[in-house]
Tab-separated table of C-alpha atoms in Angstrom:
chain	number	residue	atom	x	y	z
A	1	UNK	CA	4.625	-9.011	7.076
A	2	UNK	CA	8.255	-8.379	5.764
A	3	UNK	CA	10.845	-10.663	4.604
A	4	UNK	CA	14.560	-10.325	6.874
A	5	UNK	CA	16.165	-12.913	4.087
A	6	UNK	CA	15.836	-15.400	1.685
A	7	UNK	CA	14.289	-18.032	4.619
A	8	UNK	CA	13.492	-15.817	7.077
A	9	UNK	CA	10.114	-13.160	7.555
A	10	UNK	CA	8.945	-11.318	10.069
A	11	UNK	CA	5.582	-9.839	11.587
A	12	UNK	CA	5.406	-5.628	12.425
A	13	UNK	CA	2.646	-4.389	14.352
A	14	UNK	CA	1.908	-1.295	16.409
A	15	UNK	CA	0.325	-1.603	20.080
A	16	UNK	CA	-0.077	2.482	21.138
A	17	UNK	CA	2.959	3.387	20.774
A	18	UNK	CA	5.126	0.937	20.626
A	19	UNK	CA	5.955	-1.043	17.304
A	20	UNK	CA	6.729	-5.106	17.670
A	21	UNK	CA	8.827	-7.242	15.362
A	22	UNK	CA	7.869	-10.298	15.901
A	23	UNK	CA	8.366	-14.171	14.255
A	24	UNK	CA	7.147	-18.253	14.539
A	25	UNK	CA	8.902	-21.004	15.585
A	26	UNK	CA	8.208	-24.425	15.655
A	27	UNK	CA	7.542	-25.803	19.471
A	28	UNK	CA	6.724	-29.542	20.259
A	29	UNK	CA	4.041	-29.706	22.756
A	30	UNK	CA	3.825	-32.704	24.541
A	31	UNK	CA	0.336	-34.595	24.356
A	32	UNK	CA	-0.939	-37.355	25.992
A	33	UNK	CA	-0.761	-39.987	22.855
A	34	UNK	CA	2.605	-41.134	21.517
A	35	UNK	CA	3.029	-38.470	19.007
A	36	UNK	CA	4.354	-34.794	20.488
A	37	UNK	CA	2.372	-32.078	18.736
A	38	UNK	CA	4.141	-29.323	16.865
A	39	UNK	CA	2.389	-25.992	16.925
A	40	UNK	CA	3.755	-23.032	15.264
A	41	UNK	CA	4.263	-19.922	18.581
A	42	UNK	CA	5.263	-16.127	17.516
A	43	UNK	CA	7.573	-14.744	20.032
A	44	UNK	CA	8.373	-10.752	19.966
A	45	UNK	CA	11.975	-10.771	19.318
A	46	UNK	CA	12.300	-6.809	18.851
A	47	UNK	CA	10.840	-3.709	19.938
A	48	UNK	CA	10.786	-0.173	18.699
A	49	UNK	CA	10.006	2.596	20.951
A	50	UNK	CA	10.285	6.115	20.032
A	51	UNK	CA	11.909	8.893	21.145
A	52	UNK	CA	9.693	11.990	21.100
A	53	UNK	CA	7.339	11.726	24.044
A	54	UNK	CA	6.054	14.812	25.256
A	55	UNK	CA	3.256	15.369	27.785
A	56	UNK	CA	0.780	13.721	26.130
A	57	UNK	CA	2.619	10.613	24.946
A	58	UNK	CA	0.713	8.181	26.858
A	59	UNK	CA	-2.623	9.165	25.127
A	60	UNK	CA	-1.008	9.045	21.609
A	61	UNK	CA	-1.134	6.227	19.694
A	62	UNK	CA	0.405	4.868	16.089
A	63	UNK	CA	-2.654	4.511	13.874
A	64	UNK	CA	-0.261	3.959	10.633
A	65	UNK	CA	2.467	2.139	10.127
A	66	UNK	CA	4.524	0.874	6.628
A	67	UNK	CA	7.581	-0.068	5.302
A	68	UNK	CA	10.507	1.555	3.390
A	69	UNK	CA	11.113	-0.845	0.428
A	70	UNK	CA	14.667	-0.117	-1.588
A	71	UNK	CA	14.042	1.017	-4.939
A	72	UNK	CA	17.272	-0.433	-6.537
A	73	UNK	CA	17.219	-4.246	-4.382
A	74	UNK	CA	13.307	-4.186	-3.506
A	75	UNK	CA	14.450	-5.649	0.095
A	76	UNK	CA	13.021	-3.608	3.251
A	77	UNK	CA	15.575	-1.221	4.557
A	78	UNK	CA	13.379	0.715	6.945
A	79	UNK	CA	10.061	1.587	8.850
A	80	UNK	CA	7.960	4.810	9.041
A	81	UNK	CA	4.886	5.660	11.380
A	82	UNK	CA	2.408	7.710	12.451
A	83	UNK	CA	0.671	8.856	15.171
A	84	UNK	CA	-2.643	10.492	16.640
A	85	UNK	CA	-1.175	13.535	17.213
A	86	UNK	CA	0.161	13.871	13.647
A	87	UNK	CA	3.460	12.924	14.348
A	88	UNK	CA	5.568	11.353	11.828
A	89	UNK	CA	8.896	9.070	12.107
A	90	UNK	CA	11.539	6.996	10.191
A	91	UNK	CA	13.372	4.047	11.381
A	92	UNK	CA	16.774	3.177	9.092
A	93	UNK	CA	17.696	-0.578	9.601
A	94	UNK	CA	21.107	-1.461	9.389
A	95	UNK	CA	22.561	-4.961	9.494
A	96	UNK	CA	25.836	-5.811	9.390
A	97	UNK	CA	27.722	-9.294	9.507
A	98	UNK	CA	24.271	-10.979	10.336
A	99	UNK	CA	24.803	-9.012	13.383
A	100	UNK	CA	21.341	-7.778	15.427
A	101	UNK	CA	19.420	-4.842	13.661
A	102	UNK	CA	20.140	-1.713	14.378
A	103	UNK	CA	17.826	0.904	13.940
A	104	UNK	CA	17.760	4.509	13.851
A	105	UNK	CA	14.804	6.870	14.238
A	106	UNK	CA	14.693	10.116	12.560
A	107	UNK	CA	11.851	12.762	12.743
A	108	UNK	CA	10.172	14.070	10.046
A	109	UNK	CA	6.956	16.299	11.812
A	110	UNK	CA	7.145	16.509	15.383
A	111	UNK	CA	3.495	16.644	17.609
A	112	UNK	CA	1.906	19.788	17.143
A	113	UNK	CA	-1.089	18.742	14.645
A	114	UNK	CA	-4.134	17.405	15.889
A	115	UNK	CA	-4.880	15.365	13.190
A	116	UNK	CA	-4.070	11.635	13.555
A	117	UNK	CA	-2.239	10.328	11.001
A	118	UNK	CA	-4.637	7.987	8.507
A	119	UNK	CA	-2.412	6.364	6.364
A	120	UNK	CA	1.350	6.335	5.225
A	121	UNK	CA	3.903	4.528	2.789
A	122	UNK	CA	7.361	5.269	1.222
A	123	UNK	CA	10.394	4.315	-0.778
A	124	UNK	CA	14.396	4.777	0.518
A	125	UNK	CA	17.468	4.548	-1.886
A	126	UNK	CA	19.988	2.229	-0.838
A	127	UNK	CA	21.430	1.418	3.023
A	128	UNK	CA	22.041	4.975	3.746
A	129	UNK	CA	19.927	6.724	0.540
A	130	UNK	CA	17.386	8.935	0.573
A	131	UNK	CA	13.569	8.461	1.151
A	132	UNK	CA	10.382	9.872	0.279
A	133	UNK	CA	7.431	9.344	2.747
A	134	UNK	CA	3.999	9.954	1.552
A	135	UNK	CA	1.071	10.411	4.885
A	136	UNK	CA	-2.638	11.062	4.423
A	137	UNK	CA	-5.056	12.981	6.930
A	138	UNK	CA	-8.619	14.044	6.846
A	139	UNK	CA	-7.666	17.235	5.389
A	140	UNK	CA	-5.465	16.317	3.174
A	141	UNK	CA	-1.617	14.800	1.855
A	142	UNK	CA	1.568	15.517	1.804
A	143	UNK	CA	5.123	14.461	0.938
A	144	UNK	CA	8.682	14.510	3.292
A	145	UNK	CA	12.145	13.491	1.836
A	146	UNK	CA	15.337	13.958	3.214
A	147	UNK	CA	16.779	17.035	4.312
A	148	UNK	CA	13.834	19.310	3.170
A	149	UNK	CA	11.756	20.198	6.634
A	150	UNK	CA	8.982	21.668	4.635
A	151	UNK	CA	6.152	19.175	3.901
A	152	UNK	CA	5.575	19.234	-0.371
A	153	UNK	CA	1.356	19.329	-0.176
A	154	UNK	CA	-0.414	17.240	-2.435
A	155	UNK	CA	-3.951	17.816	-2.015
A	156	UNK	CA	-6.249	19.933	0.580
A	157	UNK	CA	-9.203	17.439	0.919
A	158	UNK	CA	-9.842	14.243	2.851
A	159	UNK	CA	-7.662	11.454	2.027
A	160	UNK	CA	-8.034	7.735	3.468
A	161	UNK	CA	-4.780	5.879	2.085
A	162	UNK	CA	-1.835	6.343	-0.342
A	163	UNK	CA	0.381	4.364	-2.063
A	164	UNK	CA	3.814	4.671	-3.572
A	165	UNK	CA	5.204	2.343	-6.082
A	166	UNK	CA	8.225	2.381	-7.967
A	167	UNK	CA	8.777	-0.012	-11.172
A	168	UNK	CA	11.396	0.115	-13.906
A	169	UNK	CA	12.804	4.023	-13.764
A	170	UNK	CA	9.169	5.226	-12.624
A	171	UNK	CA	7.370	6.117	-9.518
A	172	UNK	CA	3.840	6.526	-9.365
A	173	UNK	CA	1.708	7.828	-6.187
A	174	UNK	CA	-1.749	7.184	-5.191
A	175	UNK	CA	-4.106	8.947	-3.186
A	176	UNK	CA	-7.431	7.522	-2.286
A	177	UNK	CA	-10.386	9.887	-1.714
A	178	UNK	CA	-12.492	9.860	1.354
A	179	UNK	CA	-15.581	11.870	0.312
A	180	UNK	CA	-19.212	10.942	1.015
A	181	UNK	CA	-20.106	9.438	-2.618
A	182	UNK	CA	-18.529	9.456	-6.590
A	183	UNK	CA	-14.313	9.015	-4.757
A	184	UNK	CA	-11.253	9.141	-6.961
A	185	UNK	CA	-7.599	7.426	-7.220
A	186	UNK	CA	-5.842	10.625	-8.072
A	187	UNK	CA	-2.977	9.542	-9.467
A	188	UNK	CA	0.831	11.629	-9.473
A	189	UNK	CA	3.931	10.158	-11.551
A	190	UNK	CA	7.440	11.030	-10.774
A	191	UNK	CA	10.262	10.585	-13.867
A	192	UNK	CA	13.578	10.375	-13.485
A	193	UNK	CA	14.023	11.485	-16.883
A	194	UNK	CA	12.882	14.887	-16.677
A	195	UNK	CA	15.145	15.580	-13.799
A	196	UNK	CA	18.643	16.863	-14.027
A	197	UNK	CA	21.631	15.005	-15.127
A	198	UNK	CA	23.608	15.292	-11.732
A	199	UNK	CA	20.172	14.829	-9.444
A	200	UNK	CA	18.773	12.084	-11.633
A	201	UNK	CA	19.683	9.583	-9.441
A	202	UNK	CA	17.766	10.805	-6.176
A	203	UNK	CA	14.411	10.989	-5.447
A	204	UNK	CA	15.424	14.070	-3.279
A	205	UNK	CA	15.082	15.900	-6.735
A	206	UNK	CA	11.875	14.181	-7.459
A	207	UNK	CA	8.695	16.608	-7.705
A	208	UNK	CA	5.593	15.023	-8.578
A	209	UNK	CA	3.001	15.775	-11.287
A	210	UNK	CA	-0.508	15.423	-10.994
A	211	UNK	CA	-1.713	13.415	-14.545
A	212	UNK	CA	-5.435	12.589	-13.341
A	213	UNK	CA	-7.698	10.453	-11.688
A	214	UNK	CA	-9.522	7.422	-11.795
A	215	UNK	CA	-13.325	7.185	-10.682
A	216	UNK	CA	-15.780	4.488	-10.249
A	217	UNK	CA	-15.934	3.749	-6.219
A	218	UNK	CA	-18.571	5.254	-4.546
A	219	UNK	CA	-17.401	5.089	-1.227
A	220	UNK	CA	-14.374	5.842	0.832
A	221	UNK	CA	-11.018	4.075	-0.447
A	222	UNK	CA	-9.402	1.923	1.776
A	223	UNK	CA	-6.153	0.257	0.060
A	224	UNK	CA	-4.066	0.244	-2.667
A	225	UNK	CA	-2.046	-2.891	-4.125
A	226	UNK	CA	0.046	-3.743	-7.046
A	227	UNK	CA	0.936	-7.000	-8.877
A	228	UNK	CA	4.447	-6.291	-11.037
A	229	UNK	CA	4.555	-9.702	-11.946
A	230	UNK	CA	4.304	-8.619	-15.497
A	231	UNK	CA	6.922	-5.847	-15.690
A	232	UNK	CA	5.490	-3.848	-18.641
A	233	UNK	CA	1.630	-4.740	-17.678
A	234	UNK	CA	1.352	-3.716	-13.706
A	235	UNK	CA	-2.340	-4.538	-12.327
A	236	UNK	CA	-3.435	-2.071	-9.682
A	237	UNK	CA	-6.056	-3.227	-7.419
A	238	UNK	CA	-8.279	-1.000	-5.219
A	239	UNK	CA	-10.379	-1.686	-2.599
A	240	UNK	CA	-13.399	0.562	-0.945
A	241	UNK	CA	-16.127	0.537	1.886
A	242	UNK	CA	-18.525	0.169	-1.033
A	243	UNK	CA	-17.431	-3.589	-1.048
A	244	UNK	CA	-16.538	-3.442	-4.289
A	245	UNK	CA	-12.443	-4.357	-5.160
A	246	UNK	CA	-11.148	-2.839	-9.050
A	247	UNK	CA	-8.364	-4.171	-10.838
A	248	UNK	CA	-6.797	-1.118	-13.263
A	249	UNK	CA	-4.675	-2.635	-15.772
A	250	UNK	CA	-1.595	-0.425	-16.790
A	251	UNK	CA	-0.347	-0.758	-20.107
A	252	UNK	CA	2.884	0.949	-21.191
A	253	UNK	CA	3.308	1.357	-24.907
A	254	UNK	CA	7.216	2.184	-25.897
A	255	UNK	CA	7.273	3.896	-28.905
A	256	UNK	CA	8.518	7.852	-29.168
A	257	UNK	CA	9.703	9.339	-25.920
A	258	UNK	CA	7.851	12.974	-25.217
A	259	UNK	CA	10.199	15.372	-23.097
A	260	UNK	CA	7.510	16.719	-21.315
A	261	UNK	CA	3.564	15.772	-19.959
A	262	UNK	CA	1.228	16.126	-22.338
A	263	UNK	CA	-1.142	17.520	-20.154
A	264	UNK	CA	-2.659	21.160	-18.673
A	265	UNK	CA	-1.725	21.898	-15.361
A	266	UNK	CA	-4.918	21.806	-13.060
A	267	UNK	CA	-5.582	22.152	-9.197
A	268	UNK	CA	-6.970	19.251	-8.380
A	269	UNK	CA	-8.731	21.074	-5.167
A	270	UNK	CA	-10.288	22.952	-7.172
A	271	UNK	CA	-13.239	21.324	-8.666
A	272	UNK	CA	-14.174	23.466	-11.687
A	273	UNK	CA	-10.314	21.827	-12.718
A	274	UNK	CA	-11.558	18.786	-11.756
A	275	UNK	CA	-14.672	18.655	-13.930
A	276	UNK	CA	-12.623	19.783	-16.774
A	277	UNK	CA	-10.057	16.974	-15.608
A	278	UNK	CA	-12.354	13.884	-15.555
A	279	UNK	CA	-12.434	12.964	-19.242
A	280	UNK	CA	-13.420	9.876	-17.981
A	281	UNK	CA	-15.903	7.625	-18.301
A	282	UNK	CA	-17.449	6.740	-15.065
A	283	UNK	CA	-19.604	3.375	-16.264
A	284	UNK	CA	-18.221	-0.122	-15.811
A	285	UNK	CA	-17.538	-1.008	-19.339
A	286	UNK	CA	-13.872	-3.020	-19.219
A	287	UNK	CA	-10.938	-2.514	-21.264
A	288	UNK	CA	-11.421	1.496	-22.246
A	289	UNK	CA	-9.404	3.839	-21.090
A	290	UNK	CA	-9.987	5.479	-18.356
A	291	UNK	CA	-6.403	7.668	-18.383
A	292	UNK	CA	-3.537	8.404	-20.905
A	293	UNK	CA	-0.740	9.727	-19.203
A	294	UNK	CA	2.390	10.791	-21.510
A	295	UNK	CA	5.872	10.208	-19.727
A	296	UNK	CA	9.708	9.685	-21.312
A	297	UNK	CA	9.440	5.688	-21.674
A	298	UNK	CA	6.280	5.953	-23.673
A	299	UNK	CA	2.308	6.277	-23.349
A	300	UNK	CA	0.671	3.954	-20.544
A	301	UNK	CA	-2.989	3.489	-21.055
A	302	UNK	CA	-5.037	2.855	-17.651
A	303	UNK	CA	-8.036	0.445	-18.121
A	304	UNK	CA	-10.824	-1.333	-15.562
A	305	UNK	CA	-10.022	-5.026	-16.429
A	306	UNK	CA	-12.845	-6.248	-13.921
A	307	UNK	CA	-14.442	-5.371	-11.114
A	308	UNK	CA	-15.280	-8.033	-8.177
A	309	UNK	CA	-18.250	-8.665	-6.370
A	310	UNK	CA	-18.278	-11.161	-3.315
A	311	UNK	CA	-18.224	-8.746	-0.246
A	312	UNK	CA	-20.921	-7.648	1.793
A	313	UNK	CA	-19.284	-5.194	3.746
A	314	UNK	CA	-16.926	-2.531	3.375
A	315	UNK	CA	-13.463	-3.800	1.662
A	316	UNK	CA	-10.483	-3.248	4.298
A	317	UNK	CA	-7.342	-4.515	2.793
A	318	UNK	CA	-6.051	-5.935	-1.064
A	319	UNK	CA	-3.187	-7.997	-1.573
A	320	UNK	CA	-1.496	-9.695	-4.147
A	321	UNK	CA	0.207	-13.506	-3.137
A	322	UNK	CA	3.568	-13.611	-3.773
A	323	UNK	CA	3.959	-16.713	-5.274
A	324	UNK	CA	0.516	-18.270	-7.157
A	325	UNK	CA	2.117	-20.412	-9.537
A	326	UNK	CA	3.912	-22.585	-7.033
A	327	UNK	CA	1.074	-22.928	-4.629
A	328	UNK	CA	-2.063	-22.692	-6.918
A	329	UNK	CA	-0.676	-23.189	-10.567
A	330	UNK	CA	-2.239	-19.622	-11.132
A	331	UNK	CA	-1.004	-16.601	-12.863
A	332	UNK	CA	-2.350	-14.239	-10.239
A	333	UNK	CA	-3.755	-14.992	-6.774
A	334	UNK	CA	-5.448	-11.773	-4.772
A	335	UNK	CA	-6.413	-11.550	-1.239
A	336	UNK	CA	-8.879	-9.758	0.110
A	337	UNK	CA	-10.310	-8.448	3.762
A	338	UNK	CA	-13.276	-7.140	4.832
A	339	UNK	CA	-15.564	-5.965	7.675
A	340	UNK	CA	-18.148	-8.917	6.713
A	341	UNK	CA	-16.171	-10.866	8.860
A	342	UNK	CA	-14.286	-12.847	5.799
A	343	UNK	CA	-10.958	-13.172	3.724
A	344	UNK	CA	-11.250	-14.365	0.210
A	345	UNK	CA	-9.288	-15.638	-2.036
A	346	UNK	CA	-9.893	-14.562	-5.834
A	347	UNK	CA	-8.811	-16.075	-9.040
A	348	UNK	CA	-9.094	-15.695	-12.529
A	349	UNK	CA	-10.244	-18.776	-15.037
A	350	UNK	CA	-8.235	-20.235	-17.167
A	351	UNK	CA	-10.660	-20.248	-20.024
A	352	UNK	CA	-12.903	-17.148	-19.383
A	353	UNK	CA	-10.702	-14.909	-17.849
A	354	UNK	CA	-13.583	-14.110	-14.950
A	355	UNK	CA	-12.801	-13.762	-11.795
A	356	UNK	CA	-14.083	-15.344	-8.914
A	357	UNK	CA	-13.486	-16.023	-4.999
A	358	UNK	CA	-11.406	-19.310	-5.082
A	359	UNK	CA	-12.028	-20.115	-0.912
A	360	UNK	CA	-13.331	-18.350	2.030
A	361	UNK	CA	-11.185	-17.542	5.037
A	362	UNK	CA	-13.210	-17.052	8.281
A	363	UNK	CA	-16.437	-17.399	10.137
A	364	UNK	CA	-19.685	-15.719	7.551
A	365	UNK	CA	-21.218	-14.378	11.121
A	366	UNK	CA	-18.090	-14.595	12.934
A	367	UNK	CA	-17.347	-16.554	16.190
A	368	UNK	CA	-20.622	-15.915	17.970
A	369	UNK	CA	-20.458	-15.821	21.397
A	370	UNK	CA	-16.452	-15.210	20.801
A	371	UNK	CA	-14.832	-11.691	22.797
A	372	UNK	CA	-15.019	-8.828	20.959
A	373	UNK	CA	-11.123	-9.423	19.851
A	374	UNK	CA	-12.152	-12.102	17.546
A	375	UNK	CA	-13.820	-11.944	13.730
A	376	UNK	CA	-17.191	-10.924	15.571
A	377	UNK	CA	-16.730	-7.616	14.006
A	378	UNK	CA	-14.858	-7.803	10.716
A	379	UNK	CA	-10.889	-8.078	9.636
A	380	UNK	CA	-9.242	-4.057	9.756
A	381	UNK	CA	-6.588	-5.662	6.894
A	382	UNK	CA	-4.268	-8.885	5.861
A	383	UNK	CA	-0.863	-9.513	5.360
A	384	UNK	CA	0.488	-12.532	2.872
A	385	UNK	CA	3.697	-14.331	4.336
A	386	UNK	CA	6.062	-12.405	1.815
A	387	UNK	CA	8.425	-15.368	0.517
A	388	UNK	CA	6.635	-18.802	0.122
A	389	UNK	CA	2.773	-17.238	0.497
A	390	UNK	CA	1.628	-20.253	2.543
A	391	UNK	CA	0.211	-18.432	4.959
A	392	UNK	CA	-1.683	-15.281	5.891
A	393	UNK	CA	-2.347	-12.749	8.946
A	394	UNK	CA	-6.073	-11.237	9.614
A	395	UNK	CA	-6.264	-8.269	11.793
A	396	UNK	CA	-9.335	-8.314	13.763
A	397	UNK	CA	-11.542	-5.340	14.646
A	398	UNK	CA	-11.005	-6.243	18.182
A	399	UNK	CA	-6.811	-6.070	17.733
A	400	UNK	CA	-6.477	-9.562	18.030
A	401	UNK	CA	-4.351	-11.501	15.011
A	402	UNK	CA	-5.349	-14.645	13.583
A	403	UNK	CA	-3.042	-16.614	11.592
């Protein structure tokens, strides 16, 4: 779910291989009483289709899709994709004069790899700038910016979903594990400060550096999402098909900048460096740290704040609501999907500072009797209407979407 403007937000979804922009509109239906009923209808007012077919185009199909946010503005200026056949794409929107979209594709890896694409996300500088495009597989991650056609590898093992944030003059990069028990957030941080003068400004120059991981789920991670409410105190949460969501509390201390990590360099695919990586503690107890990582604005300290129970099935999707104050006088609202045929909505008290599921969005055994496009078998993910919040998407295991 993006926002196009300040009023204005729009629905992206993939059908094989074909991507849909779609949005609502309010139509009066006429009834039989004295009142017409309003009902909200979506309409598909754009579509994307790509460019490189080859023979085997109609079997291919996009199996991850996300959006390029601007680093400077924070608005959407783009899509990327992926497909089956491990191909990998870019769309650049471009609006000018509240003229129609125009998008370009660009792409990044052509067909050729047999391994479908599991995950993707990525951040672009400006109309025109520069983007970085981070995709997962099930044998590993890698990273493609502009200009360079070779892929920057990240890691050689199994990875389910990524994420890549950037907040103040950082950019940090997620990779979820997707190994059969004890999984890891490995974590890599990008500074602009240790780049040089005349590339500081592009993330083109940008290498990343591996600072460590995080451990705790047992089973495969499924999503990433952060809350930057609080600028200097970002709250990562993570979700996994243990059922089990963490919130990781990031805590930035400003004191004297270092001009360089603080840290060995490991392989983190090898795992003799990773048992000498994991100085970390792997049992529940809240508000240690888990991580230290040293970067130019300072130390940030990463600690589990809480961990939430209330699924019964394997966690899906995580997201933040955009505006909790204004719709349920909270400091932080998070959503949550999951293959136990629910969404919830969690909240923290007041007083106690617990957490807790506030409501329950669909059917506990699903619509029995329903076709198999319904809840029957569990929400695949969410998505939180971006600018007032006052409604959400769930993605059914079937394909339908219920909103």
């Amino acid at each position: 779910w993006i926002s196009e403007d300040s009023k204005t937000s729009s629905v992206v979804y993939s059908s094989h291989g074909i991507i849909n922009i779609c949005q609502s509109f309010e139509a009066c239906l006429s009834s039989d009483g004295p009142i017409d009923v309003e009902e909200t209808v979506w309409s598909v007012v754009e579509t994307l289709r790509t460019s490189s077919c080859g023979e085997s185009s109609t079997k291919r199909i996009i199996t991850a899709i996300c959006s390029l946010l601007c680093t400077s503005t924070g608005a959407i200026m783009g899509l990327a994709s992926g497909f089956s056949d491990g191909t990998v794409n870019v769309w650049r929107r471009k609006r000018e004069n509240n003229q129609k979209d125009e998008w370009t594709e660009q792409i990044l890896q052509a067909s050729g790899s047999s391994l479908p694409i599991t995950d993707m996300d990525g951040i672009i500088e400006g109309e025109d700038g520069n983007f970085m495009v981070v995709v997962a597989t099930s044998k590993g991650a890698f990273l493609l910016t502009t200009g360079d056609p070779d892929k920057y590898v990240l890691a050689k093992f199994a990875v389910n979903t990524v994420n890549l944030q950037h907040f103040r003059n950082q950019t940090i990069l997620l990779l979820g594990t997707a190994a059969p028990r004890n999984n890891k957030i490995h974590i890599f941080w990008f500074d602009r400060n240790h780049i040089n003068e005349d590339e500081a400004t592009s993330i083109k120059s940008m290498k990343p550096v591996h600072v460590g991981y995080l451990v705790g789920h047992e089973d495969w991670l499924t999503d990433f999402a952060w809350d930057l409410s609080t600028d200097s105190n970002p709250i990562l949460a993570s979700g996994s098909q243990d059922a089990r969501i963490r919130l990781w509390d990031f805590k930035t201390t400003h004191g004297e900048k270092v001009t360089t990590y603080i840290r060995e360099e490991v392989d983190i695919n090898n795992e003799e460096d990773n048992e000498f990586d994991a100085a970390i503690d792997q049992d529940d107890d809240e508000g240690e740290a888990r991580l230290e990582i040293f970067h130019s604005e300072g130390v940030t300290r990463v600690m589990l704040e809480t961990l939430l129970y209330g699924h019964e099935e394997a966690i899906t999707s995580v997201e933040w609501h955009p505006q909790p104050q204004a719709l349920y006088k909270k400091d932080r609202i998070l959503l949550s999907s999951s293959m136990d045929r629910t969404i919830l909505i969690w909240s923290s008290s007041d007083e106690s500072g617990i957490w807790s599921p506030l409501t329950r969005v669909g059917a506990a055994g699903g619509i029995l009797g329903g076709s198999i496009g319904s809840t029957l078998l569990g929400f695949l993910g969410l998505a939180v209407e971006p600018l007032s919040g006052d409604s959400l998407l769930g993605h059914a295991y079937g394909g339908a979407l219920h909103s």
